[in-house]
Amino acid sequence: MTLLSVRDLTVKFATRNEPVTALHGISFDIAQGERVGVVGESGAGKSITGFALMNLLSKPGFIDSGQILFEGQDVTQMSDRAVRKLRGNRMAMIFQDPMVTLNPVLTIGQQMIETLRAHRRLSYDEARQIALVKLKGVYIPSPEERLDQYPHELSGGMRQRIVIAIALLLDPQLIIAD
Ligand SMILES: Nc1ncnc2c1ncn2[C@@H]1O[C@H](COP(=O)(O)OP(=O)(O)O)[C@@H](O)[C@H]1O
Ligand SMILES: [Mg+2]
Protein backbone atom coordinates (compact mmCIF):
# COMPACT_ATOMS: atom_id res chain seq x y z
CA MET A 1 0.00 0.00 0.00
CA THR A 2 1.25 3.49 -0.79
CA LEU A 3 2.01 5.38 2.38
CA LEU A 4 3.29 8.57 0.84
CA SER A 5 2.78 9.98 -2.57
CA VAL A 6 4.52 13.21 -3.55
CA ARG A 7 3.22 14.75 -6.77
CA ASP A 8 4.88 17.59 -8.66
CA LEU A 9 6.08 19.26 -5.51
CA THR A 10 7.57 22.67 -6.08
CA VAL A 11 9.14 24.61 -3.21
CA LYS A 12 10.26 28.19 -3.58
CA PHE A 13 11.95 30.78 -1.44
CA ALA A 14 10.66 34.29 -1.50
CA THR A 15 13.27 36.93 -2.18
CA ARG A 16 13.11 40.66 -2.79
CA ASN A 17 12.92 39.91 -6.51
CA GLU A 18 11.60 36.73 -8.14
CA PRO A 19 11.12 33.71 -5.84
CA VAL A 20 13.93 31.14 -6.10
CA THR A 21 12.88 27.58 -6.96
CA ALA A 22 14.51 25.00 -4.67
CA LEU A 23 12.45 21.94 -5.68
CA HIS A 24 11.26 21.70 -9.27
CA GLY A 25 8.17 19.50 -9.41
CA ILE A 26 9.44 16.35 -7.73
CA SER A 27 7.35 13.17 -7.58
CA PHE A 28 7.92 9.92 -5.74
CA ASP A 29 6.05 7.24 -3.80
CA ILE A 30 6.90 5.35 -0.65
CA ALA A 31 5.09 2.13 0.17
CA GLN A 32 4.47 0.86 3.66
CA GLY A 33 7.64 -0.79 4.96
CA GLU A 34 9.73 0.56 2.09
CA ARG A 35 13.02 2.43 2.57
CA VAL A 36 13.88 5.13 0.10
CA GLY A 37 17.22 6.91 -0.06
CA VAL A 38 17.56 10.36 -1.59
CA VAL A 39 20.95 11.12 -3.07
CA GLY A 40 22.20 14.49 -4.20
CA GLU A 41 24.96 17.01 -3.78
CA SER A 42 24.90 19.54 -1.01
CA GLY A 43 22.20 22.11 -1.69
CA ALA A 44 20.28 19.75 -4.00
CA GLY A 45 17.14 19.96 -1.86
CA LYS A 46 17.20 16.83 0.31
CA SER A 47 16.54 18.60 3.60
CA ILE A 48 13.97 20.93 2.07
CA THR A 49 12.10 17.87 0.80
CA GLY A 50 11.96 16.46 4.34
CA PHE A 51 10.84 19.74 5.84
CA ALA A 52 8.14 20.12 3.19
CA LEU A 53 6.78 16.61 3.90
CA MET A 54 6.49 17.46 7.59
CA ASN A 55 4.99 20.86 6.74
CA LEU A 56 7.90 22.43 8.56
CA LEU A 57 9.22 24.77 5.90
CA SER A 58 10.05 28.04 7.52
CA LYS A 59 9.88 31.44 5.90
CA PRO A 60 10.85 32.53 3.34
CA GLY A 61 10.34 28.96 2.02
CA PHE A 62 6.89 27.88 0.83
CA ILE A 63 5.17 25.13 -1.14
CA ASP A 64 4.31 26.70 -4.44
CA SER A 65 2.42 23.78 -5.97
CA GLY A 66 1.98 20.03 -5.83
CA GLN A 67 0.54 17.48 -3.49
CA ILE A 68 1.88 15.52 -0.54
CA LEU A 69 -0.50 12.64 0.04
CA PHE A 70 0.18 10.90 3.32
CA GLU A 71 -2.16 7.99 4.02
CA GLY A 72 -4.39 9.49 1.35
CA GLN A 73 -4.63 12.97 2.89
CA ASP A 74 -2.99 16.01 1.33
CA VAL A 75 -0.66 17.46 3.95
CA THR A 76 -0.42 20.73 2.03
CA GLN A 77 -4.14 21.32 2.52
CA MET A 78 -4.37 20.37 6.19
CA SER A 79 -4.92 22.80 9.06
CA ASP A 80 -1.96 23.49 11.34
CA ARG A 81 -3.74 21.62 14.10
CA ALA A 82 -4.24 18.51 11.95
CA VAL A 83 -0.62 18.55 10.83
CA ARG A 84 0.61 18.89 14.41
CA LYS A 85 -1.37 15.79 15.30
CA LEU A 86 0.23 13.91 12.44
CA ARG A 87 3.76 15.04 13.22
CA GLY A 88 5.58 12.91 15.73
CA ASN A 89 2.65 10.58 15.78
CA ARG A 90 2.24 9.25 12.22
CA MET A 91 5.37 10.77 10.70
CA ALA A 92 8.58 11.84 12.39
CA MET A 93 11.77 13.53 11.29
CA ILE A 94 15.25 12.86 12.57
CA PHE A 95 16.95 16.22 12.16
CA GLN A 96 20.57 16.48 11.17
CA ASP A 97 21.37 18.69 14.14
CA PRO A 98 20.27 17.00 17.41
CA MET A 99 20.06 20.34 19.18
CA VAL A 100 17.16 21.31 16.90
CA THR A 101 15.13 18.53 18.51
CA LEU A 102 16.47 18.56 22.05
CA ASN A 103 15.49 21.17 24.58
CA PRO A 104 18.62 22.10 26.56
CA VAL A 105 16.75 22.90 29.80
CA LEU A 106 14.82 19.62 30.08
CA THR A 107 16.18 16.19 30.92
CA ILE A 108 16.02 13.50 28.24
CA GLY A 109 13.31 11.75 30.27
CA GLN A 110 11.18 14.89 30.62
CA GLN A 111 11.31 15.46 26.86
CA MET A 112 10.46 11.89 25.99
CA ILE A 113 7.68 11.56 28.56
CA GLU A 114 6.17 14.91 27.60
CA THR A 115 6.13 13.93 23.92
CA LEU A 116 4.45 10.62 24.68
CA ARG A 117 1.84 12.14 26.95
CA ALA A 118 1.04 14.92 24.48
CA HIS A 119 -0.16 12.28 22.01
CA ARG A 120 -1.27 9.33 24.12
CA ARG A 121 -3.21 8.82 27.30
CA LEU A 122 -0.45 7.45 29.48
CA SER A 123 0.48 7.77 33.12
CA TYR A 124 3.89 9.19 33.94
CA ASP A 125 5.20 5.72 34.81
CA GLU A 126 3.81 4.12 31.66
CA ALA A 127 5.42 6.84 29.53
CA ARG A 128 8.73 6.43 31.35
CA GLN A 129 8.64 2.70 30.64
CA ILE A 130 8.13 3.30 26.92
CA ALA A 131 10.92 5.90 26.88
CA LEU A 132 13.22 3.34 28.45
CA VAL A 133 12.33 0.70 25.86
CA LYS A 134 13.04 3.17 23.04
CA LEU A 135 16.41 4.12 24.52
CA LYS A 136 17.31 0.45 24.74
CA GLY A 137 16.19 0.09 21.12
CA VAL A 138 18.94 2.47 19.98
CA TYR A 139 21.53 0.71 22.22
CA ILE A 140 22.04 3.52 24.70
CA PRO A 141 24.13 2.25 27.59
CA SER A 142 22.64 2.78 31.09
CA PRO A 143 19.32 4.06 29.74
CA GLU A 144 17.85 4.66 33.21
CA GLU A 145 20.59 7.14 34.03
CA ARG A 146 20.23 8.89 30.65
CA LEU A 147 16.63 9.70 31.38
CA ASP A 148 17.73 12.01 34.18
CA GLN A 149 20.51 13.70 32.25
CA TYR A 150 20.42 16.93 30.25
CA PRO A 151 21.43 17.01 26.57
CA HIS A 152 24.69 18.87 27.32
CA GLU A 153 25.81 15.98 29.56
CA LEU A 154 25.85 13.60 26.59
CA SER A 155 28.25 13.16 23.70
CA GLY A 156 27.25 14.15 20.17
CA GLY A 157 26.81 10.53 19.10
CA MET A 158 24.69 9.80 22.14
CA ARG A 159 22.53 12.87 21.46
CA GLN A 160 22.01 11.70 17.89
CA ARG A 161 20.78 8.35 19.16
CA ILE A 162 18.44 10.03 21.64
CA VAL A 163 16.98 12.02 18.76
CA ILE A 164 16.38 8.77 16.87
CA ALA A 165 14.74 7.26 19.96
CA ILE A 166 12.46 10.32 20.21
CA ALA A 167 11.49 9.99 16.54
CA LEU A 168 10.57 6.35 17.19
CA LEU A 169 8.62 7.08 20.40
CA LEU A 170 5.15 7.01 18.93
CA ASP A 171 5.85 4.27 16.36
CA PRO A 172 5.37 6.50 13.30
CA GLN A 173 4.45 5.07 9.90
CA LEU A 174 6.97 7.31 8.17
CA ILE A 175 10.40 8.32 9.44
CA ILE A 176 12.33 10.98 7.58
CA ALA A 177 16.03 10.78 8.42
CA ASP A 178 17.80 13.91 7.28
N1 LIG B 1 16.60 30.17 3.76
C1 LIG B 1 16.79 29.96 2.46
N2 LIG B 1 16.69 30.98 1.56
C2 LIG B 1 16.83 30.76 0.24
N3 LIG B 1 17.09 29.58 -0.31
C3 LIG B 1 17.22 28.54 0.52
C4 LIG B 1 17.06 28.65 1.94
N4 LIG B 1 17.23 27.43 2.50
C5 LIG B 1 17.48 26.59 1.47
N5 LIG B 1 17.46 27.25 0.28
C6 LIG B 1 17.63 26.66 -1.06
O1 LIG B 1 17.23 25.31 -1.03
C7 LIG B 1 18.23 24.51 -1.66
C8 LIG B 1 18.21 23.13 -1.05
O2 LIG B 1 18.69 23.15 0.27
P1 LIG B 1 18.75 21.83 1.15
O3 LIG B 1 17.46 21.09 1.06
O4 LIG B 1 19.17 22.27 2.51
O5 LIG B 1 19.90 20.98 0.45
P2 LIG B 1 20.52 19.57 0.87
O6 LIG B 1 20.26 18.66 -0.29
O7 LIG B 1 21.97 19.82 1.06
O8 LIG B 1 19.85 19.12 2.13
C9 LIG B 1 19.52 25.29 -1.46
O9 LIG B 1 20.43 25.04 -2.50
C10 LIG B 1 19.06 26.73 -1.54
O10 LIG B 1 19.01 27.16 -2.88
MG1 LIG C 1 20.56 18.78 4.02
mmCIF file of C-alpha atoms and ligand atoms in Angstrom:
data_model
loop_
_atom_site.group_PDB
_atom_site.id
_atom_site.type_symbol
_atom_site.label_atom_id
_atom_site.label_comp_id
_atom_site.label_asym_id
_atom_site.label_seq_id
_atom_site.Cartn_x
_atom_site.Cartn_y
_atom_site.Cartn_z
ATOM 1 C CA MET A 1 0.000 0.000 0.000
ATOM 2 C CA THR A 2 1.248 3.490 -0.787
ATOM 3 C CA LEU A 3 2.007 5.382 2.382
ATOM 4 C CA LEU A 4 3.294 8.574 0.843
ATOM 5 C CA SER A 5 2.784 9.982 -2.575
ATOM 6 C CA VAL A 6 4.515 13.205 -3.550
ATOM 7 C CA ARG A 7 3.215 14.746 -6.770
ATOM 8 C CA ASP A 8 4.883 17.588 -8.657
ATOM 9 C CA LEU A 9 6.082 19.258 -5.507
ATOM 10 C CA THR A 10 7.575 22.674 -6.076
ATOM 11 C CA VAL A 11 9.138 24.614 -3.215
ATOM 12 C CA LYS A 12 10.261 28.189 -3.575
ATOM 13 C CA PHE A 13 11.949 30.780 -1.436
ATOM 14 C CA ALA A 14 10.662 34.290 -1.497
ATOM 15 C CA THR A 15 13.275 36.932 -2.177
ATOM 16 C CA ARG A 16 13.109 40.657 -2.792
ATOM 17 C CA ASN A 17 12.919 39.914 -6.514
ATOM 18 C CA GLU A 18 11.596 36.735 -8.137
ATOM 19 C CA PRO A 19 11.124 33.708 -5.841
ATOM 20 C CA VAL A 20 13.931 31.145 -6.103
ATOM 21 C CA THR A 21 12.877 27.577 -6.962
ATOM 22 C CA ALA A 22 14.509 25.003 -4.671
ATOM 23 C CA LEU A 23 12.446 21.944 -5.676
ATOM 24 C CA HIS A 24 11.260 21.697 -9.270
ATOM 25 C CA GLY A 25 8.169 19.500 -9.412
ATOM 26 C CA ILE A 26 9.437 16.348 -7.730
ATOM 27 C CA SER A 27 7.345 13.169 -7.577
ATOM 28 C CA PHE A 28 7.915 9.917 -5.743
ATOM 29 C CA ASP A 29 6.052 7.244 -3.802
ATOM 30 C CA ILE A 30 6.901 5.355 -0.654
ATOM 31 C CA ALA A 31 5.093 2.132 0.171
ATOM 32 C CA GLN A 32 4.466 0.855 3.664
ATOM 33 C CA GLY A 33 7.644 -0.787 4.962
ATOM 34 C CA GLU A 34 9.733 0.558 2.092
ATOM 35 C CA ARG A 35 13.016 2.432 2.566
ATOM 36 C CA VAL A 36 13.883 5.127 0.099
ATOM 37 C CA GLY A 37 17.220 6.907 -0.057
ATOM 38 C CA VAL A 38 17.560 10.359 -1.585
ATOM 39 C CA VAL A 39 20.948 11.117 -3.070
ATOM 40 C CA GLY A 40 22.203 14.492 -4.202
ATOM 41 C CA GLU A 41 24.962 17.007 -3.779
ATOM 42 C CA SER A 42 24.902 19.543 -1.010
ATOM 43 C CA GLY A 43 22.197 22.110 -1.694
ATOM 44 C CA ALA A 44 20.279 19.750 -4.001
ATOM 45 C CA GLY A 45 17.144 19.960 -1.864
ATOM 46 C CA LYS A 46 17.198 16.828 0.309
ATOM 47 C CA SER A 47 16.543 18.598 3.601
ATOM 48 C CA ILE A 48 13.974 20.927 2.067
ATOM 49 C CA THR A 49 12.101 17.867 0.797
ATOM 50 C CA GLY A 50 11.959 16.456 4.340
ATOM 51 C CA PHE A 51 10.841 19.744 5.837
ATOM 52 C CA ALA A 52 8.136 20.123 3.195
ATOM 53 C CA LEU A 53 6.784 16.613 3.902
ATOM 54 C CA MET A 54 6.494 17.462 7.588
ATOM 55 C CA ASN A 55 4.988 20.857 6.743
ATOM 56 C CA LEU A 56 7.905 22.429 8.559
ATOM 57 C CA LEU A 57 9.219 24.775 5.898
ATOM 58 C CA SER A 58 10.051 28.041 7.521
ATOM 59 C CA LYS A 59 9.878 31.439 5.898
ATOM 60 C CA PRO A 60 10.847 32.530 3.339
ATOM 61 C CA GLY A 61 10.339 28.961 2.024
ATOM 62 C CA PHE A 62 6.895 27.882 0.827
ATOM 63 C CA ILE A 63 5.173 25.128 -1.139
ATOM 64 C CA ASP A 64 4.310 26.704 -4.444
ATOM 65 C CA SER A 65 2.417 23.779 -5.970
ATOM 66 C CA GLY A 66 1.979 20.032 -5.827
ATOM 67 C CA GLN A 67 0.537 17.475 -3.488
ATOM 68 C CA ILE A 68 1.876 15.518 -0.535
ATOM 69 C CA LEU A 69 -0.504 12.635 0.041
ATOM 70 C CA PHE A 70 0.177 10.900 3.322
ATOM 71 C CA GLU A 71 -2.163 7.992 4.016
ATOM 72 C CA GLY A 72 -4.394 9.488 1.348
ATOM 73 C CA GLN A 73 -4.632 12.967 2.886
ATOM 74 C CA ASP A 74 -2.992 16.007 1.329
ATOM 75 C CA VAL A 75 -0.656 17.459 3.948
ATOM 76 C CA THR A 76 -0.416 20.728 2.027
ATOM 77 C CA GLN A 77 -4.145 21.317 2.520
ATOM 78 C CA MET A 78 -4.375 20.370 6.194
ATOM 79 C CA SER A 79 -4.924 22.796 9.055
ATOM 80 C CA ASP A 80 -1.962 23.495 11.343
ATOM 81 C CA ARG A 81 -3.742 21.623 14.095
ATOM 82 C CA ALA A 82 -4.240 18.509 11.951
ATOM 83 C CA VAL A 83 -0.618 18.547 10.828
ATOM 84 C CA ARG A 84 0.611 18.888 14.411
ATOM 85 C CA LYS A 85 -1.369 15.790 15.301
ATOM 86 C CA LEU A 86 0.231 13.910 12.444
ATOM 87 C CA ARG A 87 3.757 15.039 13.224
ATOM 88 C CA GLY A 88 5.577 12.911 15.732
ATOM 89 C CA ASN A 89 2.648 10.578 15.784
ATOM 90 C CA ARG A 90 2.239 9.246 12.220
ATOM 91 C CA MET A 91 5.374 10.771 10.701
ATOM 92 C CA ALA A 92 8.575 11.843 12.387
ATOM 93 C CA MET A 93 11.765 13.533 11.294
ATOM 94 C CA ILE A 94 15.254 12.863 12.566
ATOM 95 C CA PHE A 95 16.947 16.217 12.160
ATOM 96 C CA GLN A 96 20.568 16.479 11.174
ATOM 97 C CA ASP A 97 21.373 18.691 14.144
ATOM 98 C CA PRO A 98 20.270 17.002 17.411
ATOM 99 C CA MET A 99 20.062 20.338 19.182
ATOM 100 C CA VAL A 100 17.163 21.308 16.899
ATOM 101 C CA THR A 101 15.132 18.525 18.507
ATOM 102 C CA LEU A 102 16.471 18.555 22.050
ATOM 103 C CA ASN A 103 15.488 21.166 24.580
ATOM 104 C CA PRO A 104 18.624 22.097 26.560
ATOM 105 C CA VAL A 105 16.749 22.896 29.798
ATOM 106 C CA LEU A 106 14.822 19.619 30.080
ATOM 107 C CA THR A 107 16.177 16.186 30.917
ATOM 108 C CA ILE A 108 16.019 13.496 28.244
ATOM 109 C CA GLY A 109 13.305 11.750 30.268
ATOM 110 C CA GLN A 110 11.179 14.890 30.621
ATOM 111 C CA GLN A 111 11.310 15.459 26.862
ATOM 112 C CA MET A 112 10.456 11.893 25.990
ATOM 113 C CA ILE A 113 7.682 11.560 28.559
ATOM 114 C CA GLU A 114 6.170 14.912 27.596
ATOM 115 C CA THR A 115 6.130 13.932 23.916
ATOM 116 C CA LEU A 116 4.451 10.619 24.682
ATOM 117 C CA ARG A 117 1.839 12.142 26.946
ATOM 118 C CA ALA A 118 1.041 14.923 24.478
ATOM 119 C CA HIS A 119 -0.160 12.280 22.014
ATOM 120 C CA ARG A 120 -1.269 9.330 24.118
ATOM 121 C CA ARG A 121 -3.213 8.816 27.303
ATOM 122 C CA LEU A 122 -0.449 7.447 29.482
ATOM 123 C CA SER A 123 0.483 7.769 33.119
ATOM 124 C CA TYR A 124 3.890 9.191 33.940
ATOM 125 C CA ASP A 125 5.205 5.716 34.811
ATOM 126 C CA GLU A 126 3.814 4.117 31.663
ATOM 127 C CA ALA A 127 5.416 6.842 29.534
ATOM 128 C CA ARG A 128 8.729 6.428 31.355
ATOM 129 C CA GLN A 129 8.637 2.698 30.643
ATOM 130 C CA ILE A 130 8.125 3.301 26.921
ATOM 131 C CA ALA A 131 10.915 5.897 26.883
ATOM 132 C CA LEU A 132 13.221 3.336 28.448
ATOM 133 C CA VAL A 133 12.327 0.696 25.860
ATOM 134 C CA LYS A 134 13.035 3.168 23.043
ATOM 135 C CA LEU A 135 16.414 4.123 24.517
ATOM 136 C CA LYS A 136 17.309 0.445 24.742
ATOM 137 C CA GLY A 137 16.193 0.090 21.117
ATOM 138 C CA VAL A 138 18.943 2.466 19.983
ATOM 139 C CA TYR A 139 21.527 0.714 22.218
ATOM 140 C CA ILE A 140 22.039 3.516 24.698
ATOM 141 C CA PRO A 141 24.134 2.248 27.592
ATOM 142 C CA SER A 142 22.636 2.777 31.094
ATOM 143 C CA PRO A 143 19.323 4.060 29.736
ATOM 144 C CA GLU A 144 17.848 4.660 33.211
ATOM 145 C CA GLU A 145 20.591 7.144 34.033
ATOM 146 C CA ARG A 146 20.233 8.893 30.650
ATOM 147 C CA LEU A 147 16.631 9.705 31.380
ATOM 148 C CA ASP A 148 17.728 12.010 34.183
ATOM 149 C CA GLN A 149 20.509 13.696 32.250
ATOM 150 C CA TYR A 150 20.418 16.928 30.253
ATOM 151 C CA PRO A 151 21.428 17.013 26.570
ATOM 152 C CA HIS A 152 24.691 18.868 27.319
ATOM 153 C CA GLU A 153 25.814 15.977 29.555
ATOM 154 C CA LEU A 154 25.847 13.598 26.589
ATOM 155 C CA SER A 155 28.253 13.158 23.701
ATOM 156 C CA GLY A 156 27.248 14.147 20.171
ATOM 157 C CA GLY A 157 26.808 10.532 19.096
ATOM 158 C CA MET A 158 24.691 9.798 22.141
ATOM 159 C CA ARG A 159 22.532 12.866 21.458
ATOM 160 C CA GLN A 160 22.006 11.696 17.892
ATOM 161 C CA ARG A 161 20.782 8.349 19.163
ATOM 162 C CA ILE A 162 18.443 10.031 21.641
ATOM 163 C CA VAL A 163 16.977 12.021 18.756
ATOM 164 C CA ILE A 164 16.385 8.775 16.874
ATOM 165 C CA ALA A 165 14.735 7.256 19.958
ATOM 166 C CA ILE A 166 12.458 10.318 20.209
ATOM 167 C CA ALA A 167 11.485 9.995 16.541
ATOM 168 C CA LEU A 168 10.568 6.352 17.195
ATOM 169 C CA LEU A 169 8.623 7.075 20.403
ATOM 170 C CA LEU A 170 5.151 7.011 18.925
ATOM 171 C CA ASP A 171 5.847 4.274 16.356
ATOM 172 C CA PRO A 172 5.372 6.500 13.300
ATOM 173 C CA GLN A 173 4.446 5.070 9.904
ATOM 174 C CA LEU A 174 6.970 7.308 8.165
ATOM 175 C CA ILE A 175 10.403 8.322 9.440
ATOM 176 C CA ILE A 176 12.331 10.980 7.584
ATOM 177 C CA ALA A 177 16.030 10.781 8.416
ATOM 178 C CA ASP A 178 17.802 13.912 7.282
HETATM 179 N N1 LIG B 1 16.603 30.175 3.761
HETATM 180 C C1 LIG B 1 16.787 29.964 2.462
HETATM 181 N N2 LIG B 1 16.688 30.979 1.565
HETATM 182 C C2 LIG B 1 16.833 30.762 0.244
HETATM 183 N N3 LIG B 1 17.090 29.577 -0.306
HETATM 184 C C3 LIG B 1 17.223 28.542 0.524
HETATM 185 C C4 LIG B 1 17.063 28.648 1.943
HETATM 186 N N4 LIG B 1 17.234 27.430 2.503
HETATM 187 C C5 LIG B 1 17.485 26.590 1.472
HETATM 188 N N5 LIG B 1 17.462 27.250 0.281
HETATM 189 C C6 LIG B 1 17.633 26.662 -1.060
HETATM 190 O O1 LIG B 1 17.229 25.313 -1.029
HETATM 191 C C7 LIG B 1 18.228 24.511 -1.657
HETATM 192 C C8 LIG B 1 18.206 23.134 -1.054
HETATM 193 O O2 LIG B 1 18.689 23.147 0.269
HETATM 194 P P1 LIG B 1 18.746 21.830 1.154
HETATM 195 O O3 LIG B 1 17.464 21.092 1.057
HETATM 196 O O4 LIG B 1 19.171 22.266 2.508
HETATM 197 O O5 LIG B 1 19.896 20.980 0.451
HETATM 198 P P2 LIG B 1 20.517 19.572 0.874
HETATM 199 O O6 LIG B 1 20.258 18.658 -0.288
HETATM 200 O O7 LIG B 1 21.969 19.822 1.056
HETATM 201 O O8 LIG B 1 19.850 19.115 2.133
HETATM 202 C C9 LIG B 1 19.525 25.288 -1.463
HETATM 203 O O9 LIG B 1 20.425 25.038 -2.499
HETATM 204 C C10 LIG B 1 19.064 26.728 -1.539
HETATM 205 O O10 LIG B 1 19.010 27.155 -2.885
HETATM 206 MG MG MG B 2 20.559 18.779 4.015
#
